[in-house]
Amino acid sequence: MLLPLVLPSSALVLGDLNTYYGWWDPLCTTTSPGAENFINWIEAQHLELINTPGIGTFFCTNMSRESVLDLTFATQDLAGKIEDWQVLPSLGSDHHGLLFAIQAPSTNAAHGAYATAQPPKFNTQKAD
């Protein structure tokens, strides 16, 4: 599904990509079918792996160790702005949560470089 996409210069690709590969899971003994096509796409998009290789993101009780299936990639200009990537293992799922921060561009009030965005307001009285 991703392979035909051409990403913009600032993009994140993350989720349960369900692909076994030694780059992000050095203890992996098998490579998923189609992984090479995925790697070629990652390289063509100039994506950087944000995960810490070998840090598990998925675990079931029938497994001997955690595997790395949930991945975070970023384009080069965005990758340098990502900080504190971590795995949250206790969310009640066999997939661990991924948490990270993205540095906002510094505001330059004197030059008006960036406008401060207002978060949308929701009428919670109408919520079901």
mmCIF file with all atom_site columns, C-alpha atoms in Angstrom:
data_model
loop_
_atom_site.group_PDB
_atom_site.id
_atom_site.type_symbol
_atom_site.label_atom_id
_atom_site.label_alt_id
_atom_site.label_comp_id
_atom_site.label_asym_id
_atom_site.label_entity_id
_atom_site.label_seq_id
_atom_site.pdbx_PDB_ins_code
_atom_site.Cartn_x
_atom_site.Cartn_y
_atom_site.Cartn_z
_atom_site.occupancy
_atom_site.B_iso_or_equiv
_atom_site.pdbx_formal_charge
_atom_site.auth_seq_id
_atom_site.auth_comp_id
_atom_site.auth_asym_id
_atom_site.auth_atom_id
_atom_site.pdbx_PDB_model_num
ATOM 1   C CA . MET A 1 1   ? 0.000   0.000   0.000  1.00 0.00 ? 1   MET A CA 1
ATOM 2   C CA . LEU A 1 2   ? 2.864   2.417   0.755  1.00 0.00 ? 2   LEU A CA 1
ATOM 3   C CA . LEU A 1 3   ? 5.040   1.558   -2.221 1.00 0.00 ? 3   LEU A CA 1
ATOM 4   C CA . PRO A 1 4   ? 3.306   3.776   -4.813 1.00 0.00 ? 4   PRO A CA 1
ATOM 5   C CA . LEU A 1 5   ? 3.360   6.812   -2.493 1.00 0.00 ? 5   LEU A CA 1
ATOM 6   C CA . VAL A 1 6   ? 5.782   9.695   -2.858 1.00 0.00 ? 6   VAL A CA 1
ATOM 7   C CA . LEU A 1 7   ? 6.047   11.484  0.458  1.00 0.00 ? 7   LEU A CA 1
ATOM 8   C CA . PRO A 1 8   ? 6.282   15.219  1.045  1.00 0.00 ? 8   PRO A CA 1
ATOM 9   C CA . SER A 1 9   ? 9.547   16.582  2.468  1.00 0.00 ? 9   SER A CA 1
ATOM 10  C CA . SER A 1 10  ? 8.229   16.500  6.053  1.00 0.00 ? 10  SER A CA 1
ATOM 11  C CA . ALA A 1 11  ? 6.486   13.207  6.740  1.00 0.00 ? 11  ALA A CA 1
ATOM 12  C CA . LEU A 1 12  ? 6.169   10.450  9.317  1.00 0.00 ? 12  LEU A CA 1
ATOM 13  C CA . VAL A 1 13  ? 5.437   6.825   8.501  1.00 0.00 ? 13  VAL A CA 1
ATOM 14  C CA . LEU A 1 14  ? 4.557   4.850   11.590 1.00 0.00 ? 14  LEU A CA 1
ATOM 15  C CA . GLY A 1 15  ? 2.410   1.998   12.708 1.00 0.00 ? 15  GLY A CA 1
ATOM 16  C CA . ASP A 1 16  ? 2.182   -1.765  12.827 1.00 0.00 ? 16  ASP A CA 1
ATOM 17  C CA . LEU A 1 17  ? 4.102   -2.401  9.613  1.00 0.00 ? 17  LEU A CA 1
ATOM 18  C CA . ASN A 1 18  ? 4.248   -6.135  10.427 1.00 0.00 ? 18  ASN A CA 1
ATOM 19  C CA . THR A 1 19  ? 7.569   -6.635  8.666  1.00 0.00 ? 19  THR A CA 1
ATOM 20  C CA . TYR A 1 20  ? 10.397  -8.725  10.076 1.00 0.00 ? 20  TYR A CA 1
ATOM 21  C CA . TYR A 1 21  ? 13.818  -7.409  9.104  1.00 0.00 ? 21  TYR A CA 1
ATOM 22  C CA . GLY A 1 22  ? 17.254  -7.297  10.691 1.00 0.00 ? 22  GLY A CA 1
ATOM 23  C CA . TRP A 1 23  ? 17.673  -3.509  10.395 1.00 0.00 ? 23  TRP A CA 1
ATOM 24  C CA . TRP A 1 24  ? 15.156  -2.827  13.178 1.00 0.00 ? 24  TRP A CA 1
ATOM 25  C CA . ASP A 1 25  ? 15.269  -6.261  14.826 1.00 0.00 ? 25  ASP A CA 1
ATOM 26  C CA . PRO A 1 26  ? 18.885  -7.486  14.901 1.00 0.00 ? 26  PRO A CA 1
ATOM 27  C CA . LEU A 1 27  ? 17.827  -10.792 16.545 1.00 0.00 ? 27  LEU A CA 1
ATOM 28  C CA . CYS A 1 28  ? 15.346  -11.525 13.760 1.00 0.00 ? 28  CYS A CA 1
ATOM 29  C CA . THR A 1 29  ? 16.122  -14.831 12.043 1.00 0.00 ? 29  THR A CA 1
ATOM 30  C CA . THR A 1 30  ? 13.627  -14.488 9.179  1.00 0.00 ? 30  THR A CA 1
ATOM 31  C CA . THR A 1 31  ? 12.884  -11.716 6.724  1.00 0.00 ? 31  THR A CA 1
ATOM 32  C CA . SER A 1 32  ? 9.304   -11.027 5.708  1.00 0.00 ? 32  SER A CA 1
ATOM 33  C CA . PRO A 1 33  ? 8.328   -11.588 2.076  1.00 0.00 ? 33  PRO A CA 1
ATOM 34  C CA . GLY A 1 34  ? 8.355   -8.223  0.349  1.00 0.00 ? 34  GLY A CA 1
ATOM 35  C CA . ALA A 1 35  ? 10.696  -6.675  2.906  1.00 0.00 ? 35  ALA A CA 1
ATOM 36  C CA . GLU A 1 36  ? 13.298  -5.853  0.247  1.00 0.00 ? 36  GLU A CA 1
ATOM 37  C CA . ASN A 1 37  ? 10.690  -3.880  -1.746 1.00 0.00 ? 37  ASN A CA 1
ATOM 38  C CA . PHE A 1 38  ? 9.792   -2.007  1.437  1.00 0.00 ? 38  PHE A CA 1
ATOM 39  C CA . ILE A 1 39  ? 13.473  -1.264  2.168  1.00 0.00 ? 39  ILE A CA 1
ATOM 40  C CA . ASN A 1 40  ? 13.936  0.034   -1.394 1.00 0.00 ? 40  ASN A CA 1
ATOM 41  C CA . TRP A 1 41  ? 10.939  2.343   -0.911 1.00 0.00 ? 41  TRP A CA 1
ATOM 42  C CA . ILE A 1 42  ? 12.317  3.589   2.444  1.00 0.00 ? 42  ILE A CA 1
ATOM 43  C CA . GLU A 1 43  ? 15.628  4.400   0.766  1.00 0.00 ? 43  GLU A CA 1
ATOM 44  C CA . ALA A 1 44  ? 13.941  6.092   -2.221 1.00 0.00 ? 44  ALA A CA 1
ATOM 45  C CA . GLN A 1 45  ? 11.929  8.278   0.182  1.00 0.00 ? 45  GLN A CA 1
ATOM 46  C CA . HIS A 1 46  ? 15.095  9.099   2.193  1.00 0.00 ? 46  HIS A CA 1
ATOM 47  C CA . LEU A 1 47  ? 13.444  7.935   5.408  1.00 0.00 ? 47  LEU A CA 1
ATOM 48  C CA . GLU A 1 48  ? 15.308  7.465   8.647  1.00 0.00 ? 48  GLU A CA 1
ATOM 49  C CA . LEU A 1 49  ? 14.434  4.795   11.200 1.00 0.00 ? 49  LEU A CA 1
ATOM 50  C CA . ILE A 1 50  ? 13.487  6.441   14.501 1.00 0.00 ? 50  ILE A CA 1
ATOM 51  C CA . ASN A 1 51  ? 13.085  3.197   16.476 1.00 0.00 ? 51  ASN A CA 1
ATOM 52  C CA . THR A 1 52  ? 15.979  2.044   18.586 1.00 0.00 ? 52  THR A CA 1
ATOM 53  C CA . PRO A 1 53  ? 16.936  -1.203  16.792 1.00 0.00 ? 53  PRO A CA 1
ATOM 54  C CA . GLY A 1 54  ? 16.157  -4.275  18.879 1.00 0.00 ? 54  GLY A CA 1
ATOM 55  C CA . ILE A 1 55  ? 13.693  -2.587  21.239 1.00 0.00 ? 55  ILE A CA 1
ATOM 56  C CA . GLY A 1 56  ? 10.567  -4.753  21.099 1.00 0.00 ? 56  GLY A CA 1
ATOM 57  C CA . THR A 1 57  ? 7.173   -3.305  20.231 1.00 0.00 ? 57  THR A CA 1
ATOM 58  C CA . PHE A 1 58  ? 5.034   -6.467  20.162 1.00 0.00 ? 58  PHE A CA 1
ATOM 59  C CA . PHE A 1 59  ? 4.694   -9.455  22.482 1.00 0.00 ? 59  PHE A CA 1
ATOM 60  C CA . CYS A 1 60  ? 2.316   -12.403 22.880 1.00 0.00 ? 60  CYS A CA 1
ATOM 61  C CA . THR A 1 61  ? 2.504   -15.027 25.595 1.00 0.00 ? 61  THR A CA 1
ATOM 62  C CA . ASN A 1 62  ? 3.371   -17.748 23.034 1.00 0.00 ? 62  ASN A CA 1
ATOM 63  C CA . MET A 1 63  ? 6.511   -15.840 21.949 1.00 0.00 ? 63  MET A CA 1
ATOM 64  C CA . SER A 1 64  ? 9.957   -16.352 23.434 1.00 0.00 ? 64  SER A CA 1
ATOM 65  C CA . ARG A 1 65  ? 10.897  -12.674 23.007 1.00 0.00 ? 65  ARG A CA 1
ATOM 66  C CA . GLU A 1 66  ? 9.426   -9.370  21.898 1.00 0.00 ? 66  GLU A CA 1
ATOM 67  C CA . SER A 1 67  ? 9.561   -8.568  18.206 1.00 0.00 ? 67  SER A CA 1
ATOM 68  C CA . VAL A 1 68  ? 9.811   -5.234  16.437 1.00 0.00 ? 68  VAL A CA 1
ATOM 69  C CA . LEU A 1 69  ? 6.712   -4.777  14.275 1.00 0.00 ? 69  LEU A CA 1
ATOM 70  C CA . ASP A 1 70  ? 5.651   -1.229  15.123 1.00 0.00 ? 70  ASP A CA 1
ATOM 71  C CA . LEU A 1 71  ? 7.971   1.151   13.346 1.00 0.00 ? 71  LEU A CA 1
ATOM 72  C CA . THR A 1 72  ? 8.561   4.880   13.127 1.00 0.00 ? 72  THR A CA 1
ATOM 73  C CA . PHE A 1 73  ? 10.238  6.439   10.092 1.00 0.00 ? 73  PHE A CA 1
ATOM 74  C CA . ALA A 1 74  ? 10.669  10.125  9.290  1.00 0.00 ? 74  ALA A CA 1
ATOM 75  C CA . THR A 1 75  ? 11.926  12.140  6.362  1.00 0.00 ? 75  THR A CA 1
ATOM 76  C CA . GLN A 1 76  ? 15.381  13.622  6.863  1.00 0.00 ? 76  GLN A CA 1
ATOM 77  C CA . ASP A 1 77  ? 14.269  17.154  7.669  1.00 0.00 ? 77  ASP A CA 1
ATOM 78  C CA . LEU A 1 78  ? 11.803  15.909  10.291 1.00 0.00 ? 78  LEU A CA 1
ATOM 79  C CA . ALA A 1 79  ? 13.957  13.133  11.797 1.00 0.00 ? 79  ALA A CA 1
ATOM 80  C CA . GLY A 1 80  ? 16.322  15.623  13.445 1.00 0.00 ? 80  GLY A CA 1
ATOM 81  C CA . LYS A 1 81  ? 13.376  17.216  15.256 1.00 0.00 ? 81  LYS A CA 1
ATOM 82  C CA . ILE A 1 82  ? 12.185  13.990  16.894 1.00 0.00 ? 82  ILE A CA 1
ATOM 83  C CA . GLU A 1 83  ? 13.163  13.594  20.516 1.00 0.00 ? 83  GLU A CA 1
ATOM 84  C CA . ASP A 1 84  ? 12.690  11.069  23.294 1.00 0.00 ? 84  ASP A CA 1
ATOM 85  C CA . TRP A 1 85  ? 11.374  8.150   21.193 1.00 0.00 ? 85  TRP A CA 1
ATOM 86  C CA . GLN A 1 86  ? 10.230  5.416   23.582 1.00 0.00 ? 86  GLN A CA 1
ATOM 87  C CA . VAL A 1 87  ? 8.089   2.315   23.885 1.00 0.00 ? 87  VAL A CA 1
ATOM 88  C CA . LEU A 1 88  ? 5.152   2.200   26.300 1.00 0.00 ? 88  LEU A CA 1
ATOM 89  C CA . PRO A 1 89  ? 4.674   -1.518  27.083 1.00 0.00 ? 89  PRO A CA 1
ATOM 90  C CA . SER A 1 90  ? 1.741   -1.394  29.506 1.00 0.00 ? 90  SER A CA 1
ATOM 91  C CA . LEU A 1 91  ? -1.204  -0.211  27.445 1.00 0.00 ? 91  LEU A CA 1
ATOM 92  C CA . GLY A 1 92  ? -3.257  -3.401  27.659 1.00 0.00 ? 92  GLY A CA 1
ATOM 93  C CA . SER A 1 93  ? -2.453  -4.577  24.141 1.00 0.00 ? 93  SER A CA 1
ATOM 94  C CA . ASP A 1 94  ? 0.004   -7.018  22.623 1.00 0.00 ? 94  ASP A CA 1
ATOM 95  C CA . HIS A 1 95  ? 1.349   -4.006  20.681 1.00 0.00 ? 95  HIS A CA 1
ATOM 96  C CA . HIS A 1 96  ? 3.239   -1.484  22.780 1.00 0.00 ? 96  HIS A CA 1
ATOM 97  C CA . GLY A 1 97  ? 2.596   2.199   22.355 1.00 0.00 ? 97  GLY A CA 1
ATOM 98  C CA . LEU A 1 98  ? 5.156   4.480   20.751 1.00 0.00 ? 98  LEU A CA 1
ATOM 99  C CA . LEU A 1 99  ? 5.746   7.920   22.194 1.00 0.00 ? 99  LEU A CA 1
ATOM 100 C CA . PHE A 1 100 ? 7.978   10.722  20.970 1.00 0.00 ? 100 PHE A CA 1
ATOM 101 C CA . ALA A 1 101 ? 8.088   14.480  20.764 1.00 0.00 ? 101 ALA A CA 1
ATOM 102 C CA . ILE A 1 102 ? 8.633   16.636  17.723 1.00 0.00 ? 102 ILE A CA 1
ATOM 103 C CA . GLN A 1 103 ? 10.419  19.918  18.321 1.00 0.00 ? 103 GLN A CA 1
ATOM 104 C CA . ALA A 1 104 ? 8.346   22.838  17.156 1.00 0.00 ? 104 ALA A CA 1
ATOM 105 C CA . PRO A 1 105 ? 10.125  25.469  15.121 1.00 0.00 ? 105 PRO A CA 1
ATOM 106 C CA . SER A 1 106 ? 11.306  28.318  17.296 1.00 0.00 ? 106 SER A CA 1
ATOM 107 C CA . THR A 1 107 ? 9.092   31.349  17.052 1.00 0.00 ? 107 THR A CA 1
ATOM 108 C CA . ASN A 1 108 ? 10.650  34.607  16.075 1.00 0.00 ? 108 ASN A CA 1
ATOM 109 C CA . ALA A 1 109 ? 8.221   37.301  17.187 1.00 0.00 ? 109 ALA A CA 1
ATOM 110 C CA . ALA A 1 110 ? 10.371  40.093  15.794 1.00 0.00 ? 110 ALA A CA 1
ATOM 111 C CA . HIS A 1 111 ? 10.188  38.657  12.297 1.00 0.00 ? 111 HIS A CA 1
ATOM 112 C CA . GLY A 1 112 ? 6.842   36.846  12.523 1.00 0.00 ? 112 GLY A CA 1
ATOM 113 C CA . ALA A 1 113 ? 8.464   33.640  11.256 1.00 0.00 ? 113 ALA A CA 1
ATOM 114 C CA . TYR A 1 114 ? 5.762   31.307  12.570 1.00 0.00 ? 114 TYR A CA 1
ATOM 115 C CA . ALA A 1 115 ? 2.199   31.929  13.634 1.00 0.00 ? 115 ALA A CA 1
ATOM 116 C CA . THR A 1 116 ? 0.910   30.186  16.738 1.00 0.00 ? 116 THR A CA 1
ATOM 117 C CA . ALA A 1 117 ? -1.860  27.765  15.804 1.00 0.00 ? 117 ALA A CA 1
ATOM 118 C CA . GLN A 1 118 ? -4.953  27.707  17.996 1.00 0.00 ? 118 GLN A CA 1
ATOM 119 C CA . PRO A 1 119 ? -6.211  24.220  18.822 1.00 0.00 ? 119 PRO A CA 1
ATOM 120 C CA . PRO A 1 120 ? -9.739  23.516  17.597 1.00 0.00 ? 120 PRO A CA 1
ATOM 121 C CA . LYS A 1 121 ? -12.500 23.945  20.150 1.00 0.00 ? 121 LYS A CA 1
ATOM 122 C CA . PHE A 1 122 ? -15.162 21.291  20.492 1.00 0.00 ? 122 PHE A CA 1
ATOM 123 C CA . ASN A 1 123 ? -18.626 21.598  21.973 1.00 0.00 ? 123 ASN A CA 1
ATOM 124 C CA . THR A 1 124 ? -18.521 18.686  24.420 1.00 0.00 ? 124 THR A CA 1
ATOM 125 C CA . GLN A 1 125 ? -22.180 19.340  25.331 1.00 0.00 ? 125 GLN A CA 1
ATOM 126 C CA . LYS A 1 126 ? -23.126 17.823  21.944 1.00 0.00 ? 126 LYS A CA 1
ATOM 127 C CA . ALA A 1 127 ? -20.969 14.718  22.438 1.00 0.00 ? 127 ALA A CA 1
ATOM 128 C CA . ASP A 1 128 ? -22.657 11.330  22.540 1.00 0.00 ? 128 ASP A CA 1
#
